[in-house]
Amino acid sequence: MRISILVLLALIGAAPAVAQSPTAGSWQAAMQRLRRAPLLGPARARSIIVESEPNDTIATADSVGFGDRAVGVIDPLRDVDNWFVDLTAGQLFSVDVDAAVDGSLLDATLVLVAPDGRTVLAFNDDFDGFDSRISFRVFASGRYYVKVSSFGRSQGSPQSTYAINFGAVTCSGAGTEREPNDAPGTATPIAIGDSGTGEICPVVERPTGDVDYWGFTAQAGIMVDLQVDASASLVADPTVRLFAGDGTLLVFNDNFLGAGSRLQFSIPVTGTYYVAVADAAGFADPFPYTLHVRDIAPGPGDPITVRARDLSVPLGLAVGNTGDLFVAELTGSRIVRITPDGAKTTFATGIPNPLSLAFDASGQLLVTSVDGAVYRVTPQGQAARFITDAIFPIWVAVGPDGRIWVTDLGDRSLRRYSATGQFETRFDGIILGGFGPGPLAIGPSGDPYVSVGSEIWRLRNGQFERVVRDQLVIWAFAFDVAGNIYVPAPTGGSIKLFDSTGAVLADPFALGPDAPQAVAFGRDRTGAMLPRLFATDPQIGQVFEVNPAAVLHPGLPGYVTPPFSARAAADGLLGAGGLTDADLQYLDAVGNHNGRYDVGDLRAYLRVLQGSNR
Amino acid sequence: MTRAIWILAMAALFVSVACSDQPTNAGSERTLTLRLTTPHPDDGALTFQLSGPVIDSVSAANGSLQLFTRRVDGATIVGAVVGPLADGAIVTLHVPDVGAAAGYTATVLEVADRADAVRASLAGYALNVIR
């Protein structure tokens, strides 16, 4: 589970350091702020090593020594550089990449592998800005391996250069914390609704143990939620304490779920409060962490009901035409089917790190994968690569005309495909700012909407227009039939509700058990949409439902498989009638979109049906 | 031939025909071919109209093509052929009189390329019924 969270963070690191400064208004702003923070440095390097290709595997890894500095380049696309270093038991080892900070195009990721060459000990994507770091105390002597690649293995060019330092970290303050902050008097300020990042320094640096204090002001009567997420390190075990302004300890938590810590507290008096983050053991290894400070007043969608547990980082969510929920287990690399009565079964396997889900025009399930493909899964659960020309497809949705929309983090675009998977066109998402386009949904008009961070934009007639602007990062939202938008804001630990113009209807609409990430409306056993809203909460492995009494309308139906056969489609073309105007519009939309139903549309529709085995 | 033998012979013939792969056509000598002439190498589908003497049934000329037809009246059939089209046979006609091939008239109504786009012009297209 811990590994799972790491991978999720890698992806949310798509969500780029997302969480780290939501009130800054955009992920880019968060990045800039992080980059201004002082950087940690390793011990002085003894020598500089230059990578020697090929070094794409453990077997061909380049050799470095403790204290070395090395340089390399991730080129070509999907390149992975492997390094090995011999370490001794008890040694505190830190490996730190400098790339983006020096102007490289590389958004690096790091993986530390055990001497067996297989076991992943630690993973990191964005530690300081886009650059990565892992700190780890070695349990056993041996040869350890470090893998450097681009995020999602989506980059690679002569400009993707990096330097990498192998040694011991000196802790000088990273992220948004301001050292020294070891006492309430020097606490780093943080606002409710914001997130802060820091590092618990190694005992070699602070023999008495490092404690980071954060200070915030709160109004009497609110319920604050304090969550410390240190899942980017396998060795992390943070604790969290809340103190009153006079130093009185109010509440403490260690290991709320796994090794993470979280507590909730009703503020009795308006004033200043302090949060202390420390290591549970008080002398263990350094680790980075993120502190979330939230106001968790319940919304109309509370209380929530957990519908499924013990999932391996459930991210994407879709609802089938018999009411079953389909969940993408990010680290389980499988699709799980959950019946309305809560029974879980494996629907499909063989899809590496599935992200998002959507049913296509043929009733098959589309799945975006970290491996760069959109997979298609038959109703029998057989998965095959389907769309392969995107670089890093993160989210997928299907329009009412059956067309497939994909957001590609690789080139930051929104891509459109025919119902049968033929690429049609792309729309540049870089112009939108933020860090998207990311999560994607189809609105009532059939237009695609994308999240670019803390905003949702609509593509209408080939032009983007902003619909929602919020303070928090927005993940995978969903529309009801009235156009209202249910928006998960994981850094806020909540789901918000906006109307079709972007005005807030409820904030929060509901509180997640932790950090809700994707929402989807339910269906009954006939496929009819229901006023029931489900959500995934990846960090705690749950799927939950908000209070149905507060859900205003049924969900937007999205694509519905047309109820006619190839014979009926052909008869309609050959003058026998039998098709409605809506059918004809659909057939044209599946095909060539020229405003009438023609033989090209029939040709396209036959492919749709072949895909569905009808 | 006695009446009984005649009945047995007819029954045998019926069984023979019923078990054949081409139930409406007893032999190749009773088929005609609808042949396409196209100016493009990437046709993906077309619709056509075929008029003339009696046609018992039609079938696609090869397994890579899908054929849909509708009988408009006793003398006219409209159809759609979908698949990788090229110069040559696209439809097989099963007819009672192959000698009447010259009596058929076939017209291309609409063509789509293999990207599903409809051809703006049908210039250069032709359909002919041949033996």
XYZ file of C-alpha atoms in Angstrom:
745
model
C 0.000 0.000 0.000
C 2.814 2.309 0.736
C 4.240 1.723 -2.706
C 0.839 2.402 -4.121
C 0.681 5.765 -2.599
C 4.044 6.557 -4.023
C 2.948 5.822 -7.504
C -0.179 7.814 -6.991
C 1.899 10.701 -5.895
C 3.953 10.316 -8.968
C 0.830 10.845 -10.904
C -0.475 13.524 -8.767
C 2.844 15.004 -9.177
C 1.285 15.343 -12.438
C -0.928 17.064 -10.407
C 2.174 18.567 -9.885
C 3.197 19.310 -6.663
C -0.289 19.987 -6.929
C -1.077 19.806 -3.513
C 1.670 21.969 -2.431
C 0.251 25.397 -2.812
C -3.347 25.338 -3.869
C -4.128 28.845 -2.837
C -1.481 30.147 -5.178
C -4.102 29.741 -7.906
C -2.226 27.490 -10.259
C 0.248 24.643 -10.265
C 2.742 26.785 -12.099
C 2.678 29.321 -9.313
C 3.264 26.552 -6.853
C 6.222 25.397 -8.871
C 7.708 28.843 -8.997
C 7.292 29.250 -5.292
C 8.926 25.956 -4.596
C 11.824 26.794 -6.829
C 12.502 29.906 -4.843
C 12.890 27.798 -1.743
C 16.438 27.003 -0.674
C 17.592 23.712 -2.067
C 19.029 20.886 -0.120
C 22.469 19.808 -1.140
C 24.381 16.616 -0.753
C 27.738 16.334 0.810
C 30.456 17.754 -1.381
C 31.005 15.551 -4.363
C 34.260 13.691 -4.732
C 34.121 13.406 -8.500
C 31.855 13.833 -11.459
C 30.845 10.758 -13.399
C 29.388 10.871 -16.892
C 26.803 8.270 -17.770
C 27.725 5.606 -20.251
C 24.945 4.337 -22.503
C 23.565 1.776 -22.737
C 22.542 1.832 -19.102
C 18.840 1.176 -19.500
C 18.808 -1.879 -17.258
C 20.028 -2.972 -13.890
C 22.523 -5.209 -15.622
C 24.067 -2.300 -17.519
C 23.925 0.251 -14.708
C 26.743 2.766 -14.424
C 28.932 2.681 -11.319
C 29.192 5.539 -8.843
C 30.486 5.856 -5.313
C 28.976 7.404 -2.226
C 29.624 11.130 -2.466
C 29.919 11.201 -6.256
C 28.173 13.582 -8.546
C 27.178 12.302 -11.971
C 25.642 13.781 -15.074
C 23.455 12.279 -17.763
C 20.754 12.936 -20.279
C 17.369 11.284 -20.761
C 17.443 10.767 -24.480
C 15.755 9.424 -26.528
C 12.111 9.303 -25.521
C 11.444 6.810 -22.701
C 15.143 6.551 -21.867
C 15.970 5.237 -18.393
C 19.409 5.640 -16.825
C 20.493 3.113 -14.206
C 23.212 3.733 -11.657
C 24.554 1.514 -8.895
C 26.295 2.343 -5.669
C 27.627 0.041 -2.953
C 26.336 0.936 0.500
C 26.763 -0.433 3.977
C 24.130 -1.303 6.538
C 23.006 1.684 8.582
C 24.292 4.197 6.088
C 22.054 7.183 5.427
C 21.941 7.543 1.673
C 20.454 10.372 -0.297
C 20.218 10.690 -4.041
C 19.233 14.056 -5.423
C 18.572 15.163 -9.002
C 19.193 18.669 -10.292
C 17.584 19.159 -13.677
C 14.725 21.610 -13.985
C 16.362 23.878 -11.460
C 19.242 24.240 -13.904
C 17.017 24.882 -16.904
C 16.783 21.322 -18.196
C 13.588 20.194 -19.930
C 13.589 17.079 -17.775
C 10.872 16.460 -15.178
C 12.780 13.703 -13.449
C 11.622 10.736 -11.402
C 13.820 8.627 -9.184
C 13.494 5.034 -8.081
C 15.731 3.313 -5.537
C 15.985 -0.445 -6.025
C 17.251 -2.997 -3.531
C 20.243 -5.259 -4.158
C 17.950 -7.959 -5.512
C 17.452 -5.694 -8.544
C 13.681 -5.873 -8.270
C 12.360 -4.522 -5.014
C 11.503 -0.845 -5.153
C 12.587 0.784 -1.913
C 11.585 4.351 -2.636
C 10.212 6.547 -5.361
C 10.088 10.281 -5.824
C 8.884 12.579 -8.541
C 8.835 16.196 -7.439
C 10.818 16.989 -4.341
C 12.021 20.475 -5.066
C 10.098 21.808 -8.005
C 10.230 19.192 -10.738
C 13.443 17.695 -9.399
C 13.554 14.505 -7.391
C 15.201 13.260 -4.245
C 15.187 10.104 -2.194
C 16.683 9.789 1.260
C 16.964 6.322 2.698
C 18.712 4.553 5.521
C 20.200 1.333 4.252
C 19.162 -1.743 6.180
C 21.651 -4.150 4.678
C 24.982 -3.839 2.959
C 24.949 -4.388 -0.746
C 24.689 -2.934 -4.204
C 21.769 -0.540 -4.617
C 20.376 0.753 -7.880
C 19.025 4.160 -8.818
C 16.817 4.648 -11.857
C 16.428 8.075 -13.435
C 13.735 8.706 -16.017
C 11.283 11.367 -17.047
C 7.899 11.606 -15.379
C 5.631 9.054 -17.000
C 8.569 8.277 -19.268
C 7.019 10.890 -21.480
C 10.118 12.907 -22.248
C 13.481 12.446 -23.784
C 15.665 14.820 -25.735
C 19.198 16.142 -25.806
C 17.913 18.986 -23.642
C 16.742 16.602 -20.903
C 20.000 16.758 -19.001
C 20.478 16.219 -15.304
C 23.033 16.055 -12.554
C 22.642 13.536 -9.772
C 24.280 13.524 -6.386
C 24.883 10.360 -4.415
C 25.599 11.023 -0.790
C 24.206 12.285 2.465
C 21.828 15.179 2.657
C 22.407 18.246 4.698
C 19.066 19.580 5.775
C 18.766 23.263 5.169
C 15.041 23.607 4.688
C 13.072 22.680 1.599
C 9.574 23.219 0.337
C 7.553 25.967 1.915
C 8.681 25.515 5.497
C 11.116 28.078 6.874
C 13.844 26.646 9.071
C 14.497 27.181 11.860
C 10.961 26.431 12.855
C 11.545 24.088 15.749
C 9.393 26.071 18.179
C 6.061 27.895 18.097
C 7.859 31.208 18.125
C 9.505 30.455 14.791
C 6.575 28.590 13.227
C 6.062 28.856 9.489
C 2.709 30.528 8.767
C 0.089 28.583 6.881
C -3.539 29.376 6.074
C -6.524 27.124 6.502
C -7.232 25.543 3.142
C -3.576 25.609 2.204
C -0.887 22.955 2.126
C 2.736 23.260 3.138
C 5.768 21.143 2.355
C 8.836 20.450 4.419
C 11.356 17.873 5.433
C 12.110 16.200 8.710
C 15.859 16.375 8.903
C 18.140 13.446 9.675
C 19.361 12.813 13.136
C 22.909 13.334 11.972
C 21.887 16.940 11.401
C 19.685 17.399 14.442
C 20.732 15.012 17.192
C 17.679 15.857 19.245
C 15.351 15.205 16.366
C 13.742 17.673 13.969
C 10.332 19.219 14.662
C 8.628 21.553 12.216
C 6.105 24.017 13.614
C 3.418 25.621 11.496
C 1.133 28.380 12.711
C -2.369 29.326 11.604
C -5.292 31.369 12.847
C -8.724 29.860 13.162
C -12.205 31.002 14.053
C -14.029 29.448 16.964
C -16.479 26.761 15.992
C -14.812 25.443 12.873
C -13.531 21.913 12.623
C -9.936 21.828 11.411
C -8.454 18.806 9.725
C -4.675 18.374 9.845
C -3.155 15.755 7.619
C 0.513 14.910 7.159
C 1.269 12.996 4.016
C 4.770 11.575 3.841
C 4.066 8.721 1.503
C 6.849 9.705 -0.887
C 9.237 7.930 1.469
C 9.038 4.359 2.619
C 10.866 5.198 5.803
C 8.647 8.065 6.848
C 6.574 7.847 9.981
C 5.395 11.339 10.806
C 3.385 12.475 13.777
C 1.198 15.518 14.047
C 0.338 17.568 17.141
C -1.904 20.574 17.556
C -1.084 23.182 20.186
C -3.077 26.137 21.419
C -1.531 29.576 21.268
C -0.294 29.219 24.842
C 1.546 26.012 24.023
C -1.025 23.626 25.432
C -1.087 20.336 23.591
C -4.617 19.884 22.287
C -4.465 16.696 20.259
C -1.955 14.230 18.833
C -1.984 11.594 16.111
C 0.387 9.000 14.751
C -0.493 6.546 12.006
C -4.018 7.617 11.100
C -3.900 5.301 8.122
C -0.705 3.459 7.441
C 2.134 5.661 8.497
C 0.404 8.935 7.642
C -0.989 11.075 10.410
C -4.170 13.037 10.612
C -6.344 14.629 13.232
C -9.456 16.706 13.448
C -10.246 19.230 16.097
C -13.070 21.642 16.827
C -11.590 25.063 17.468
C -12.855 26.356 20.831
C -11.523 29.908 20.712
C -10.597 32.199 17.859
C -6.846 32.627 17.813
C -3.482 31.276 16.733
C -2.765 27.553 16.761
C 0.372 25.567 16.056
C 0.889 22.297 14.262
C 4.020 20.305 14.995
C 5.240 17.695 12.559
C 7.927 15.304 13.700
C 9.208 11.816 13.205
C 7.542 9.162 15.313
C 10.841 7.646 16.388
C 12.486 11.006 16.853
C 15.798 9.892 15.404
C 15.022 8.157 12.143
C 15.697 9.045 8.536
C 14.853 12.296 6.837
C 11.727 12.468 4.747
C 9.742 15.085 2.884
C 6.118 15.616 3.784
C 3.082 17.684 2.936
C 0.892 19.196 5.608
C -2.745 19.900 4.705
C -4.671 22.307 6.911
C -8.378 22.190 6.169
C -11.667 23.450 7.482
C -13.993 20.479 7.402
C -17.425 21.878 8.085
C -19.756 19.267 6.603
C -21.799 19.913 3.494
C -25.230 18.810 2.252
C -23.697 15.690 0.746
C -22.634 14.486 4.165
C -22.595 12.038 5.685
C -20.886 9.891 3.131
C -21.134 6.108 2.992
C -18.168 3.914 2.156
C -19.146 1.444 -0.589
C -15.840 -0.378 -1.051
C -12.610 -0.667 0.904
C -9.155 -2.156 0.592
C -8.614 -1.073 -2.973
C -5.096 -0.488 -4.199
C -5.121 3.237 -4.908
C -8.454 3.516 -6.714
C -8.330 6.479 -9.078
C -10.534 6.386 -12.178
C -14.222 5.568 -11.823
C -16.937 4.676 -14.311
C -20.408 3.220 -13.966
C -21.550 0.433 -16.237
C -24.945 0.066 -17.819
C -26.126 -2.363 -15.171
C -25.193 -0.134 -12.284
C -21.863 -1.727 -11.433
C -18.974 0.541 -10.509
C -15.683 0.082 -12.329
C -12.593 1.315 -10.553
C -9.051 1.706 -11.858
C -6.628 0.420 -9.265
C -3.585 2.491 -9.954
C -1.059 0.293 -8.247
C -3.013 -2.910 -8.441
C -2.850 -2.558 -12.231
C -6.309 -3.982 -12.546
C -9.873 -2.861 -13.060
C -12.197 -3.808 -10.246
C -15.917 -4.279 -10.678
C -18.115 -3.453 -7.714
C -21.733 -4.517 -7.748
C -24.450 -2.348 -6.198
C -24.384 -4.590 -3.142
C -20.658 -4.032 -2.725
C -19.197 -7.274 -4.081
C -15.760 -6.748 -5.619
C -14.337 -8.787 -8.466
C -11.446 -8.339 -10.829
C -12.795 -7.244 -14.195
C -9.553 -6.822 -16.128
C -5.829 -7.141 -15.601
C -2.757 -6.466 -17.670
C -3.122 -2.709 -17.833
C -0.118 -1.065 -16.190
C -1.125 1.572 -13.640
C -4.598 2.384 -14.974
C -5.670 5.971 -14.482
C -9.072 6.878 -15.878
C -12.060 4.983 -17.233
C -14.872 5.635 -19.686
C -17.232 3.413 -21.645
C -17.014 3.821 -25.400
C -19.640 3.697 -28.105
C -19.439 -0.058 -28.316
C -19.898 -0.539 -24.606
C -16.272 -1.405 -24.044
C -14.276 0.183 -21.286
C -11.510 2.602 -22.215
C -8.626 2.861 -19.788
C -5.710 5.276 -19.815
C -2.459 3.795 -18.625
C 0.842 5.124 -17.416
C 2.467 3.082 -20.151
C 1.270 5.654 -22.674
C -1.657 3.810 -24.220
C -5.402 3.913 -23.989
C -6.571 0.348 -23.544
C -9.947 -1.045 -24.541
C -11.502 -3.785 -22.472
C -14.197 -6.059 -23.841
C -17.275 -6.857 -21.755
C -15.520 -10.153 -21.047
C -12.579 -8.315 -19.494
C -10.046 -8.793 -22.285
C -7.780 -5.745 -22.524
C -5.853 -4.600 -25.563
C -3.955 -1.469 -26.460
C -6.333 0.696 -28.451
C -5.037 4.248 -28.850
C -1.279 4.334 -28.956
C -0.320 7.631 -30.534
C -0.573 9.768 -27.410
C 2.478 10.364 -25.233
C 1.005 10.272 -21.754
C -2.776 9.966 -21.910
C -4.016 10.764 -18.456
C -7.788 11.039 -18.816
C -10.416 9.783 -21.223
C -14.066 10.605 -21.837
C -16.596 9.673 -24.498
C -18.940 12.198 -26.046
C -22.604 11.700 -26.834
C -21.605 11.151 -30.449
C -19.293 8.341 -29.436
C -16.138 10.303 -30.108
C -13.290 9.705 -27.704
C -11.514 12.569 -25.975
C -8.137 12.149 -24.337
C -5.975 14.573 -22.418
C -2.291 14.071 -23.040
C 0.124 15.319 -20.418
C 2.981 14.537 -22.763
C 2.338 17.494 -24.991
C -0.359 19.050 -22.801
C -3.089 18.661 -25.355
C -6.701 17.628 -25.643
C -7.020 15.041 -28.377
C -10.104 13.836 -30.212
C -10.595 10.444 -31.782
C -13.424 8.864 -33.716
C -15.621 6.349 -31.968
C -13.412 3.657 -33.430
C -10.181 5.179 -32.260
C -8.937 7.064 -35.298
C -7.137 10.262 -34.392
C -8.997 13.316 -35.610
C -7.461 16.428 -34.111
C -5.767 17.966 -31.102
C -6.157 21.190 -29.179
C -3.219 22.827 -27.458
C -3.740 23.019 -23.712
C -0.572 24.912 -22.889
C -2.305 28.172 -23.677
C -4.641 27.557 -20.761
C -1.869 27.914 -18.231
C -2.047 25.874 -15.097
C -0.756 22.386 -15.406
C -3.209 20.647 -17.584
C -5.156 19.658 -19.330
C -5.751 16.838 -16.906
C -9.033 15.303 -15.802
C -11.733 15.535 -18.423
C -15.528 15.276 -18.621
C -18.191 15.848 -21.248
C -20.784 18.532 -20.528
C -24.478 18.633 -21.372
C -23.811 20.210 -24.754
C -21.422 17.434 -25.667
C -18.444 19.759 -25.309
C -15.380 18.522 -23.423
C -14.366 20.240 -20.207
C -10.869 19.918 -18.759
C -9.221 20.714 -15.473
C -5.985 22.630 -15.788
C -5.319 22.805 -12.078
C -7.584 25.052 -10.110
C -9.717 25.892 -13.144
C -12.093 24.084 -15.482
C -12.176 25.098 -19.142
C -14.696 24.222 -21.797
C -13.858 23.603 -25.446
C -16.630 25.120 -27.544
C -16.390 25.484 -31.302
C -12.695 24.892 -31.127
C -12.082 27.614 -28.554
C -11.423 27.212 -24.849
C -13.384 29.260 -22.352
C -13.027 29.214 -18.600
C -16.018 27.966 -16.636
C -14.793 27.401 -13.094
C -12.049 29.090 -11.145
C -11.323 27.830 -7.667
C -8.704 28.013 -4.972
C -7.988 24.306 -4.882
C -6.765 21.843 -7.430
C -9.657 20.212 -9.255
C -9.617 16.553 -10.149
C -12.054 14.344 -12.033
C -15.406 16.132 -12.036
C -18.844 15.080 -13.290
C -21.980 16.767 -14.608
C -25.592 16.194 -13.724
C -28.321 16.608 -16.313
C -28.833 20.226 -15.310
C -25.211 21.041 -15.967
C -24.196 21.335 -12.332
C -20.621 20.250 -11.759
C -19.504 18.050 -8.876
C -15.824 18.780 -8.331
C -13.449 16.767 -6.160
C -10.753 18.886 -4.540
C -8.398 16.368 -2.940
C -6.169 18.928 -1.292
C -9.253 20.246 0.437
C -10.444 16.769 1.267
C -13.833 17.605 -0.183
C -16.207 17.619 -3.104
C -17.543 20.992 -4.205
C -20.644 21.780 -6.204
C -20.779 24.450 -8.910
C -23.613 25.428 -11.201
C -23.178 25.470 -14.959
C -21.841 29.029 -14.888
C -19.158 28.218 -12.356
C -20.919 29.753 -9.365
C -20.447 27.868 -6.117
C -23.573 26.053 -4.938
C -22.002 24.171 -2.037
C -18.474 24.297 -0.610
C -17.982 21.750 0.637
C -20.709 19.688 -0.883
C -19.309 16.689 0.935
C -16.181 15.755 2.810
C -14.216 12.788 1.639
C -12.849 10.320 4.094
C -9.486 11.630 2.952
C -8.898 13.129 -0.496
C -11.618 12.372 -3.058
C -10.190 12.262 -6.529
C -12.769 11.166 -9.114
C -16.560 11.224 -9.111
C -19.201 9.480 -11.221
C -22.972 9.209 -11.162
C -24.716 5.941 -10.552
C -27.033 3.995 -12.804
C -29.735 1.487 -12.065
C -29.807 -2.055 -13.413
C -31.353 -0.846 -16.672
C -28.650 1.725 -17.198
C -30.838 4.704 -16.318
C -28.977 7.496 -14.608
C -29.611 8.056 -10.927
C -29.203 11.009 -8.562
C -26.445 9.146 -6.754
C -22.845 10.243 -6.721
C -19.840 8.010 -6.073
C -16.205 8.941 -5.589
C -12.804 7.349 -5.281
C -10.433 8.165 -2.462
C -7.096 6.764 -3.575
C -4.959 7.422 -0.549
C -7.119 5.313 1.718
C -8.256 2.836 -0.913
C -11.967 3.486 -0.737
C -14.969 4.188 -2.909
C -17.724 6.109 -1.206
C -21.119 7.575 -1.948
C -22.282 11.004 -0.885
C -25.629 11.439 0.800
C -28.076 10.805 -2.077
C -30.673 13.076 -0.530
C -28.474 16.032 -1.430
C -27.742 15.093 -5.030
C -29.814 17.492 -7.091
C -30.305 15.585 -10.330
C -29.330 12.368 -12.068
C -26.021 12.341 -13.844
C -25.539 13.219 -17.446
C -26.072 10.011 -19.400
C -23.065 10.404 -21.646
C -22.817 7.915 -24.431
C -25.574 5.353 -24.865
C -25.042 2.485 -27.250
C -27.513 2.895 -30.115
C -30.133 0.196 -30.184
C -30.004 -0.664 -33.838
C -28.164 -3.279 -35.826
C -25.987 -3.047 -38.904
C -28.941 -4.210 -40.956
C -31.096 -1.402 -39.618
C -28.366 1.129 -40.240
C -27.976 -0.079 -43.812
C -31.727 -0.143 -44.442
C -31.888 3.433 -43.237
C -29.231 4.416 -45.703
C -30.891 2.529 -48.542
C -34.209 4.265 -48.084
C -36.126 1.794 -45.972
C -36.568 4.249 -43.122
C -36.773 3.019 -39.563
C -34.227 5.407 -38.085
C -35.114 8.462 -36.073
C -33.611 11.873 -36.608
C -31.530 11.293 -33.500
C -30.284 8.017 -34.943
C -29.294 9.730 -38.154
C -27.490 12.459 -36.255
C -25.703 9.868 -34.215
C -24.608 7.942 -37.293
C -23.285 11.082 -38.877
C -21.447 11.916 -35.663
C -19.876 8.480 -35.565
C -18.764 8.958 -39.144
C -17.773 12.017 -41.076
C -19.831 14.774 -39.436
C -20.933 16.312 -42.702
C -24.470 16.962 -41.544
C -26.183 13.997 -43.152
C -26.157 10.236 -42.936
C -24.174 8.720 -45.805
C -22.220 5.662 -46.818
C -19.098 6.900 -45.007
C -21.089 6.988 -41.787
C -22.335 3.453 -42.377
C -18.770 2.335 -42.847
C -17.761 3.918 -39.524
C -20.748 2.466 -37.714
C -19.940 -1.038 -38.891
C -16.552 -0.694 -37.258
C -18.226 0.403 -34.043
C -20.415 -2.658 -34.099
C -17.523 -4.947 -34.933
C -15.761 -3.574 -31.924
C -18.708 -4.446 -29.741
C -19.206 -7.870 -31.250
C -22.820 -7.051 -31.891
C -40.636 -41.865 -65.718
C -43.332 -42.855 -63.377
C -45.036 -40.366 -61.107
C -43.284 -41.896 -58.072
C -39.850 -41.663 -59.635
C -40.599 -38.072 -60.617
C -41.467 -37.203 -57.012
C -38.322 -38.897 -55.708
C -36.190 -37.097 -58.254
C -37.655 -33.743 -57.280
C -37.163 -34.540 -53.629
C -33.533 -35.439 -54.260
C -33.019 -32.235 -56.181
C -34.620 -30.234 -53.346
C -32.327 -31.815 -50.797
C -29.360 -31.205 -53.039
C -30.209 -27.536 -53.439
C -31.049 -27.082 -49.794
C -27.662 -28.412 -48.776
C -25.768 -26.306 -51.226
C -23.707 -23.279 -50.176
C -25.643 -21.193 -52.624
C -29.251 -22.143 -52.152
C -30.564 -19.722 -54.732
C -28.054 -20.691 -57.349
C -27.435 -24.168 -58.552
C -24.177 -23.407 -60.367
C -21.649 -20.823 -61.483
C -23.175 -20.773 -64.912
C -26.076 -18.867 -63.359
C -24.126 -16.013 -61.831
C -23.171 -12.646 -63.119
C -20.652 -10.210 -61.744
C -21.109 -6.586 -60.872
C -17.763 -5.060 -61.709
C -16.515 -1.723 -60.401
C -14.271 0.688 -62.215
C -12.821 3.312 -59.893
C -10.365 6.166 -60.341
C -9.243 5.921 -56.688
C -7.113 3.332 -54.884
C -8.673 3.938 -51.457
C -12.413 3.479 -51.761
C -13.979 2.144 -48.571
C -17.698 1.925 -49.329
C -20.251 2.693 -51.981
C -23.935 2.568 -52.627
C -25.363 1.514 -55.954
C -28.586 0.957 -57.841
C -29.097 -2.054 -60.082
C -32.006 -2.461 -62.507
C -32.888 -5.001 -65.105
C -34.109 -8.569 -65.480
C -34.985 -10.782 -62.567
C -32.306 -11.288 -59.917
C -32.788 -14.175 -57.517
C -30.259 -13.005 -54.969
C -26.982 -11.184 -54.542
C -23.884 -11.721 -52.478
C -20.579 -9.969 -51.855
C -17.912 -10.939 -54.341
C -15.359 -11.742 -51.650
C -15.049 -12.197 -47.928
C -13.514 -8.800 -47.296
C -16.638 -7.010 -48.424
C -19.938 -6.547 -46.623
C -23.062 -6.217 -48.747
C -26.441 -4.819 -47.755
C -29.279 -4.636 -50.253
C -32.878 -3.620 -50.463
C -35.273 -4.521 -53.226
C -37.044 -1.374 -54.355
C -39.326 -3.155 -56.818
C -39.291 -6.175 -59.037
C -36.675 -4.695 -61.301
C -34.516 -2.581 -59.024
C -32.175 -3.275 -56.146
C -30.211 -0.706 -54.164
C -27.232 -1.763 -52.142
C -24.229 -0.766 -50.098
C -20.857 -2.469 -50.304
C -18.424 -1.794 -47.495
C -14.812 -2.836 -47.481
C -11.572 -2.330 -49.385
C -12.927 -1.642 -52.844
C -10.847 -1.764 -55.986
C -11.268 -2.265 -59.692
C -12.977 -5.578 -60.201
C -15.831 -7.728 -58.943
C -17.720 -6.430 -55.946
C -21.073 -8.240 -56.116
C -22.193 -11.576 -57.448
C -25.689 -11.721 -58.953
C -27.583 -14.980 -58.909
C -29.926 -14.890 -61.869
C -32.142 -17.300 -63.781
C -30.842 -16.142 -67.151
C -27.188 -15.285 -67.515
C -27.769 -14.495 -71.119
C -29.552 -11.328 -70.123
C -26.427 -9.651 -68.715
C -26.622 -6.832 -71.171
C -30.073 -5.987 -69.886
C -28.846 -4.750 -66.513
C -28.069 -1.166 -65.661
C -25.939 -0.358 -62.623
C -25.165 3.060 -61.194
C -22.849 4.253 -58.451
C -24.832 6.467 -56.085
C -22.274 7.457 -53.488
C -18.710 6.555 -52.537
C -16.752 7.006 -49.326
C -13.016 6.682 -48.960
C -11.325 4.610 -46.272
C -11.377 7.573 -43.908
C -15.191 7.608 -44.194
C -15.270 10.846 -46.211
C -17.757 10.987 -49.067
C -16.319 11.558 -52.539
C -17.261 14.958 -53.860
C -17.308 13.640 -57.420
C -18.251 10.336 -58.976
C -16.380 11.058 -62.176
C -14.518 7.999 -63.394
C -16.695 5.497 -61.571
C -18.579 2.851 -63.445
C -20.466 -0.366 -62.716
C -20.973 -3.079 -65.266
C -22.733 -6.422 -65.134
C -20.692 -9.066 -66.854
C -20.686 -12.843 -67.159
